[in-house]
Tab-separated table of C-alpha atoms in Angstrom:
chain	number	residue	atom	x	y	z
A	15	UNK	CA	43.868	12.460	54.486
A	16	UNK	CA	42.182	13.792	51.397
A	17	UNK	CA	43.984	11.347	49.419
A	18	UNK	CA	43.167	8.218	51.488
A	19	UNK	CA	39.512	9.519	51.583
A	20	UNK	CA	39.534	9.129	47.891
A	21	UNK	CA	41.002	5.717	47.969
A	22	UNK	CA	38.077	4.812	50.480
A	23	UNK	CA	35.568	6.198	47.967
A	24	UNK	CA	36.955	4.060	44.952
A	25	UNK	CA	37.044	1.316	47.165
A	26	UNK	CA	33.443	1.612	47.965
A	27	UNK	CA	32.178	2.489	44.577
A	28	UNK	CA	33.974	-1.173	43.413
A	29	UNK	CA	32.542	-3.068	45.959
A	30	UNK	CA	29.073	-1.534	45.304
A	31	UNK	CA	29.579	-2.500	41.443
A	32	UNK	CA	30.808	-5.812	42.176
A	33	UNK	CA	27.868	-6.987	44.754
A	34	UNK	CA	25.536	-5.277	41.893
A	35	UNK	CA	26.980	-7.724	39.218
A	36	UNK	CA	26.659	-10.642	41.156
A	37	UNK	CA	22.767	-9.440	42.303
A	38	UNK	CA	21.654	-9.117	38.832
A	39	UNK	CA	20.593	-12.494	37.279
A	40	UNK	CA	18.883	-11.201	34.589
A	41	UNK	CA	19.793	-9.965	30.901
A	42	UNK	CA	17.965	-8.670	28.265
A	43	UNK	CA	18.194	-9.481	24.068
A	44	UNK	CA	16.425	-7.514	21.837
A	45	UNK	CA	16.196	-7.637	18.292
A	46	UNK	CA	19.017	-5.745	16.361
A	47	UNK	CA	16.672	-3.679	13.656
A	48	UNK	CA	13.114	-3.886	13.213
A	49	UNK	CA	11.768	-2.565	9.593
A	50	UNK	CA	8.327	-0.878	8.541
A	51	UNK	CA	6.244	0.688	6.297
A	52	UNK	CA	5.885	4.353	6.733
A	53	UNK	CA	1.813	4.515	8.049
A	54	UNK	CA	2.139	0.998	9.156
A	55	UNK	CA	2.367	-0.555	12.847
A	56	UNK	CA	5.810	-1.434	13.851
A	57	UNK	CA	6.587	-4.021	16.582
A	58	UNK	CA	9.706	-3.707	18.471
A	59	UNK	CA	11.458	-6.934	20.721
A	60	UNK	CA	13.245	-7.379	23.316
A	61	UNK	CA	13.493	-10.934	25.625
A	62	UNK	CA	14.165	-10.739	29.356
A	63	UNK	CA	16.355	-14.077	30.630
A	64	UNK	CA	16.414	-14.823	34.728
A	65	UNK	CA	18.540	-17.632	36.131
A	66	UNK	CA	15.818	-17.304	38.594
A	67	UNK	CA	11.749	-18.545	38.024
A	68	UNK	CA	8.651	-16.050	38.872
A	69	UNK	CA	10.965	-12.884	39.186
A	70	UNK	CA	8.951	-9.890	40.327
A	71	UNK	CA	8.937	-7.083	37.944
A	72	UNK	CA	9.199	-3.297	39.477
A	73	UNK	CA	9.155	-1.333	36.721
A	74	UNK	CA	9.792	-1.499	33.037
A	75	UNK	CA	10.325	1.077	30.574
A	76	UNK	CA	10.485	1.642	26.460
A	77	UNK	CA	11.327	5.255	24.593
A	78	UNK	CA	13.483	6.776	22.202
A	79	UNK	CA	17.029	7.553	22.870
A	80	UNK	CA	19.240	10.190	21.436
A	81	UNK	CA	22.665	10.728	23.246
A	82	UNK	CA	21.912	7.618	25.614
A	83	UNK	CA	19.299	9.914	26.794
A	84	UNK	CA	15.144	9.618	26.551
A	85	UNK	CA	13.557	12.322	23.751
A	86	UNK	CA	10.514	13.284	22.840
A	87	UNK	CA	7.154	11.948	24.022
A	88	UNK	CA	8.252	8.102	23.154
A	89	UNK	CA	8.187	6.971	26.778
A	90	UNK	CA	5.983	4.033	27.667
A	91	UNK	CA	6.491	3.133	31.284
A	92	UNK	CA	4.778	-0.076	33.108
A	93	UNK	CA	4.845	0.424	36.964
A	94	UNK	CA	2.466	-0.601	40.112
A	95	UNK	CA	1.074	-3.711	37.104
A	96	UNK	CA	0.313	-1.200	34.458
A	97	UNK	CA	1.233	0.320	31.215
A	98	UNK	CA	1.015	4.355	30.810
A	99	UNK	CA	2.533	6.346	27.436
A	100	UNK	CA	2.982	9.941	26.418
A	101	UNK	CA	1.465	8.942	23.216
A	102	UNK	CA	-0.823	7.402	22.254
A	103	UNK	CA	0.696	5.755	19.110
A	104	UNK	CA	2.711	3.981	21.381
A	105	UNK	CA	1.671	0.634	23.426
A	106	UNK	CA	2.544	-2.268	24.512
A	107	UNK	CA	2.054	-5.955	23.175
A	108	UNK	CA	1.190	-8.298	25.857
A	109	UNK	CA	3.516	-9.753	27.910
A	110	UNK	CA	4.661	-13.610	27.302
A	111	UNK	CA	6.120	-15.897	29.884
A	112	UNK	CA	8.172	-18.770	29.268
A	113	UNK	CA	9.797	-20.372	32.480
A	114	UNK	CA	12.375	-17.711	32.859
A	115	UNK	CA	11.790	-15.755	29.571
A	116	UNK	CA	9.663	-12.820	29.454
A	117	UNK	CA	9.234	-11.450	26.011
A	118	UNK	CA	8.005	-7.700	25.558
A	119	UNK	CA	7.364	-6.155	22.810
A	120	UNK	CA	6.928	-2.113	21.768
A	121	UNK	CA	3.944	-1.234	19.502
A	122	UNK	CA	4.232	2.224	17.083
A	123	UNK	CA	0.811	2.867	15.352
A	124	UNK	CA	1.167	4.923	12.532
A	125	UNK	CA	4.608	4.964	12.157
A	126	UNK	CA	6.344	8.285	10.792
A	127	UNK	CA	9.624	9.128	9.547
A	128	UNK	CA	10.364	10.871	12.760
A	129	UNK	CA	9.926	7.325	14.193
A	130	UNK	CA	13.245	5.881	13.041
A	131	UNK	CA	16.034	5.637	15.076
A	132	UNK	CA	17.558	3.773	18.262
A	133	UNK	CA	15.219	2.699	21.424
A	134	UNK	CA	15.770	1.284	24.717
A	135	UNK	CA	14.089	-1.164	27.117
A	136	UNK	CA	14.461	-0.862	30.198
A	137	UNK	CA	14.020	-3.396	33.520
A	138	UNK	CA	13.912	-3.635	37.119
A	139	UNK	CA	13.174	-6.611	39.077
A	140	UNK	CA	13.540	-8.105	42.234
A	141	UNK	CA	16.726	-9.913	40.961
A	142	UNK	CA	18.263	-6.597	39.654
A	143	UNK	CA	17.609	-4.105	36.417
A	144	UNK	CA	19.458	-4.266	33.022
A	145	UNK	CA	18.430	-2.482	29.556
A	146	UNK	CA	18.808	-3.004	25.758
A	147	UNK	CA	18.638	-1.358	22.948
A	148	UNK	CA	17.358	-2.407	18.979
A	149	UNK	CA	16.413	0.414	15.835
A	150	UNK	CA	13.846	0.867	14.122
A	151	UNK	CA	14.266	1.508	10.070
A	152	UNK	CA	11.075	3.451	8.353
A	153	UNK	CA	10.747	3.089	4.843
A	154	UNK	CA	8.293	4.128	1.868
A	155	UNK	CA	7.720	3.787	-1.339
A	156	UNK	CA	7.976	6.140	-4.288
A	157	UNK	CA	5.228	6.321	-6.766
A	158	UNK	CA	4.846	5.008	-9.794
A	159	UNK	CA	6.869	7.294	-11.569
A	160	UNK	CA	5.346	9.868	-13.996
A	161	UNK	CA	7.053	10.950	-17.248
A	162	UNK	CA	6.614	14.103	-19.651
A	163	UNK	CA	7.899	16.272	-22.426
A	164	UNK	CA	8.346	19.655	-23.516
A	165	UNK	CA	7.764	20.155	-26.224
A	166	UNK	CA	4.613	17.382	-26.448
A	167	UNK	CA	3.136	18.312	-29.758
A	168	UNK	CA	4.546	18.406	-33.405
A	169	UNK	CA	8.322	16.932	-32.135
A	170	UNK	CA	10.742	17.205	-34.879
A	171	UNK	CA	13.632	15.370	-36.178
A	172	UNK	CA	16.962	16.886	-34.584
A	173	UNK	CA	14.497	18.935	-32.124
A	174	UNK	CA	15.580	19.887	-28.331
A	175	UNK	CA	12.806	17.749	-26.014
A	176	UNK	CA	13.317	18.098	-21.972
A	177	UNK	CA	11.770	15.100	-20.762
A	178	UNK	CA	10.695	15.323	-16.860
A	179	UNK	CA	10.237	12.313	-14.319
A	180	UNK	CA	8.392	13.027	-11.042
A	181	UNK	CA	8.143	10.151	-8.195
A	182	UNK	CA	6.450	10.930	-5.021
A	183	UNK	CA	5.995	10.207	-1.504
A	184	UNK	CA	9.008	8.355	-1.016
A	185	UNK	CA	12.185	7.430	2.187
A	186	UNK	CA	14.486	7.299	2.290
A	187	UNK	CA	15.768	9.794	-0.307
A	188	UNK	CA	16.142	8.068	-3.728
A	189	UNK	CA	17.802	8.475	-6.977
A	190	UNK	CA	16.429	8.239	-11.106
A	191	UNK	CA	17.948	7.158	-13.663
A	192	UNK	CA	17.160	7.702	-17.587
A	193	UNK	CA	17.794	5.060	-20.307
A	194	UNK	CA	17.418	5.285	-24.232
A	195	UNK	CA	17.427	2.148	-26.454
A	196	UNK	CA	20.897	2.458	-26.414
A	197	UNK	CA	22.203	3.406	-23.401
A	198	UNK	CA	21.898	4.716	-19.356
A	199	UNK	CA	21.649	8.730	-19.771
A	200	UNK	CA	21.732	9.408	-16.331
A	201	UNK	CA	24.838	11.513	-16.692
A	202	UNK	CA	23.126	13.806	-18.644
A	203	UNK	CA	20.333	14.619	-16.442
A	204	UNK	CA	19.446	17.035	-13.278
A	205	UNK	CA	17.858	15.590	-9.564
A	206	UNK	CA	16.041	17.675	-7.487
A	207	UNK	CA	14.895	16.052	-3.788
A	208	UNK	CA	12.407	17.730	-2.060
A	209	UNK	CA	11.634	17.430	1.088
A	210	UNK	CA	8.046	17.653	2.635
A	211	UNK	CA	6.291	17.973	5.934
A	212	UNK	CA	5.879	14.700	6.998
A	213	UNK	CA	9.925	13.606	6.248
A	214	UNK	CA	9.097	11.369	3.078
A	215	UNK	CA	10.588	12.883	0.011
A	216	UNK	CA	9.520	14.068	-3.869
A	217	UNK	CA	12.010	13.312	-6.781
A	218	UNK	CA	12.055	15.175	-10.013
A	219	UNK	CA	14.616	14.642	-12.771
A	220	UNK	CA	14.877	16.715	-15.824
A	221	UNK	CA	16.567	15.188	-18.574
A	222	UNK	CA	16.961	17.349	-21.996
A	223	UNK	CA	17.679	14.807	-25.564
A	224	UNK	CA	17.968	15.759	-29.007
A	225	UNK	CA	15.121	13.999	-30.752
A	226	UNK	CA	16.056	10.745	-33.372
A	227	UNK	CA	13.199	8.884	-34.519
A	228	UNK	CA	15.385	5.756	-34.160
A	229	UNK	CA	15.661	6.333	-30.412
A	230	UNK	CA	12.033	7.703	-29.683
A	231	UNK	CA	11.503	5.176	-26.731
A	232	UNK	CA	12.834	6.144	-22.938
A	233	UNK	CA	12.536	5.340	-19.746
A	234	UNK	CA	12.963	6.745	-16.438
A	235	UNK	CA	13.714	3.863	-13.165
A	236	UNK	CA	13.299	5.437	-9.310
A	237	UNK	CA	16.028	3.560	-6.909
A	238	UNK	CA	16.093	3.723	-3.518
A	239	UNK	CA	18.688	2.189	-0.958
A	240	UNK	CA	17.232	-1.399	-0.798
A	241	UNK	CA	17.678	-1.183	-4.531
A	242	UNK	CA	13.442	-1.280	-4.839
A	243	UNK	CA	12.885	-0.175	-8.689
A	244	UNK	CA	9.698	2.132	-10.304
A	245	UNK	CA	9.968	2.114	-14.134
A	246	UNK	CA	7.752	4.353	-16.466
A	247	UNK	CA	8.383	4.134	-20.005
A	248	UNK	CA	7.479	6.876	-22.770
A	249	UNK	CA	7.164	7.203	-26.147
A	250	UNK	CA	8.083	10.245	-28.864
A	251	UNK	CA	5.615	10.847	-30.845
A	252	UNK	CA	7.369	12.143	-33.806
A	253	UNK	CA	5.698	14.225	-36.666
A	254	UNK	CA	3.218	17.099	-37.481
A	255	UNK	CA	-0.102	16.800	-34.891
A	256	UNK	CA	1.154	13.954	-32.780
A	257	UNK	CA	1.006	14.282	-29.108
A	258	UNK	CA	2.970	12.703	-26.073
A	259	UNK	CA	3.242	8.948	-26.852
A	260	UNK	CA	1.470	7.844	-23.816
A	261	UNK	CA	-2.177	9.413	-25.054
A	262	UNK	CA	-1.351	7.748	-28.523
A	263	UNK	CA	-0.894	4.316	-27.270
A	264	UNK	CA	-4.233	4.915	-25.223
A	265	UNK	CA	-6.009	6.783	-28.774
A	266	UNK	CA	-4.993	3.395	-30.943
A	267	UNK	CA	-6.287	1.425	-28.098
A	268	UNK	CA	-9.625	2.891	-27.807
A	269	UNK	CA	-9.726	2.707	-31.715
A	270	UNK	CA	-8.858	-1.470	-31.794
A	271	UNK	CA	-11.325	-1.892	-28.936
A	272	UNK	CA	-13.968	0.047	-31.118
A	273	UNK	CA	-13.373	-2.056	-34.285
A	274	UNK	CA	-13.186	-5.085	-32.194
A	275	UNK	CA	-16.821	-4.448	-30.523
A	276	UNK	CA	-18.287	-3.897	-33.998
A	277	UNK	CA	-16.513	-6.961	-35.527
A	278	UNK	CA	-18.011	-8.835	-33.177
A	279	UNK	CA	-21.731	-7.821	-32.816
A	280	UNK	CA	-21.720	-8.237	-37.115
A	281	UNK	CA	-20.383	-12.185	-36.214
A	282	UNK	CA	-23.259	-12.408	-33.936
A	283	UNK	CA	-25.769	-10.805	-36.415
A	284	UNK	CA	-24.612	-13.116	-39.131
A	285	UNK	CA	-24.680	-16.426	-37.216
A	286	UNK	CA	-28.304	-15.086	-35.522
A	287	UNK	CA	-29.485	-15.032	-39.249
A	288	UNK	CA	-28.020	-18.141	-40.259
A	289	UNK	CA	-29.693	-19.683	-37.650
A	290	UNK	CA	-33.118	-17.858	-38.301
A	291	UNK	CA	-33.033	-18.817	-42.255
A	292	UNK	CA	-31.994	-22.655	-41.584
A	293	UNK	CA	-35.211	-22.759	-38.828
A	294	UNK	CA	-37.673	-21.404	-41.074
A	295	UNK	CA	-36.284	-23.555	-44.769
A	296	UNK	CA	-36.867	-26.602	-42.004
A	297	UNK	CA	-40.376	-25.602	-40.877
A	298	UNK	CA	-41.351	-25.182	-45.081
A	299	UNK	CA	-39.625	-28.700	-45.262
A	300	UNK	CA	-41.665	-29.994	-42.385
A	301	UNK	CA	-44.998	-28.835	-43.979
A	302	UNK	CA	-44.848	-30.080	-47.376
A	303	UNK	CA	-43.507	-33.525	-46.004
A	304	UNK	CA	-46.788	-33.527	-43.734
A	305	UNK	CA	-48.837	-32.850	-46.748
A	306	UNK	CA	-47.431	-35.213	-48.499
A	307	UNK	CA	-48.205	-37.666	-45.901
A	308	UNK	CA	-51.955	-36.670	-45.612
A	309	UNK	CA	-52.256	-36.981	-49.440
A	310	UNK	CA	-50.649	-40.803	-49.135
């Protein structure tokens, strides 16, 4: 009895599954991945197709899912013809018909690391309910990447310099790598990823050289997965009083744009005088030809 009982059961269970199939005549494609900008608004898609025109919507539904379960505070449901959300970074982009399309859309203000990862939409109509899922792919950018060097006065010939690269701010976790005039010198150098409050991420290599004035110039280049490159280039200063290249390069500057203002404001005062000599030998000219008129 127990056993036929069973059989019943799975019997029942089919049948329910099968009718269900046949019921639902609608599906729902969403976009695979959807990328943004960490701080920026990220739109999420999905498209709802019916067999059947003006189907009546019952409830729809967008959050997170971890374990083909809901998590966190991500849920935005729309039931009884309107939209309600746990947070308020999350909305909803108005809803498009087309025939038998509807196309929905999920709206993340703000976006945060903590955004990324897999969601779901969610429908139930009149005709029957069906879900899909797409992922969303936060990413930011490093900074411009800042270079320095111990020692960065009076650097020797044959002298031990650690040079340090810092980039900031940056997901997913990246990677720096060192080049000479010569060579990549990644190898020889030390990462350190650190990780900060709001999940983007800090990089700091430390990369230690014996000086050569023939290989003075080096550069540091921040990579991250999408192969996105930050370059900073410095400069040895090598010999007695000199400083980090960087402030040098910026020192000669100043000193050219100097020379070049008072170049030109002598040009100016020369051609002003030309000018002022050639007007007044004319108005002498002028004068004696007028008196030599008045005398004819």
């Amino acid at each position: 009895m127990a056993l036929s009982g069973m059989l019943y059961w799975a019997i029942g269970i089919a049948v329910m599954q099968a009718v269900y199939c046949q019921e639902n005549f609608i599906k729902v494609e969403c976009d695979p991945e959807n990328q943004v900008v960490y701080s920026q608004q990220a739109v999420l898609n999905c498209k709802v197709v019916s067999i059947k025109k003006d189907f009546q919507i019952i409830k729809m539904i967008w959050c997170k899912v971890e374990a083909d379960k809901c998590v966190g505070k991500t849920m935005l449901t729309f039931e009884n013809g309107k939209w309600s959300a746990e947070d308020a970074r999350f909305s909803s982009g108005a809803l498009e018909w087309n025939e038998k399309e509807l196309s929905v859309s999920l709206l993340v203000q703000k976006t945060q690391v903590s955004d990324q990862g897999s969601y779901r939409f969610m429908i139930s109509t009149d005709t029957g309910y069906e879900k899909g899922n797409t992922y969303l792919r936060v990413t930011a950018p490093y900074s411009v990447p800042v270079i320095s060097s111990v020692p960065g006065i009076n650097i020797e010939d044959s002298m031990p310099v650690t040079l340090t690269c810092n980039a900031s701010g940056g997901y997913p976790p990246g990677q720096i790598h060192w080049f000479d005039q010569l060579s990549n010198r990644t190898n020889s150098s030390a990462l350190s990823t650190i990780p900060t409050q709001d999940g983007r991420f800090n990089l700091s290599s430390v990369f230690i050289t014996t000086v050569s004035s023939s290989l003075a110039l080096y550069k540091c280049v921040v990579v991250n997965d999408k192969m996105d490159k930050q370059r900073a280039e410095y400069q040895l200063a090598i010999g007695p009083g000199k400083q980090e290249g960087t402030k040098n390069v910026k020192a000669i500057t100043a000193v050219f744009v100097v020379v070049g203002v008072l170049a030109f404001g002598i040009l100016i005062l020369y051609i002003h005088r030309r000018r002022s000599r050639g007007q007044c030998e004319k108005s002498v000219e002028d004068e004696e030809d007028g008196k030599a008129l008045n005398n004819s």
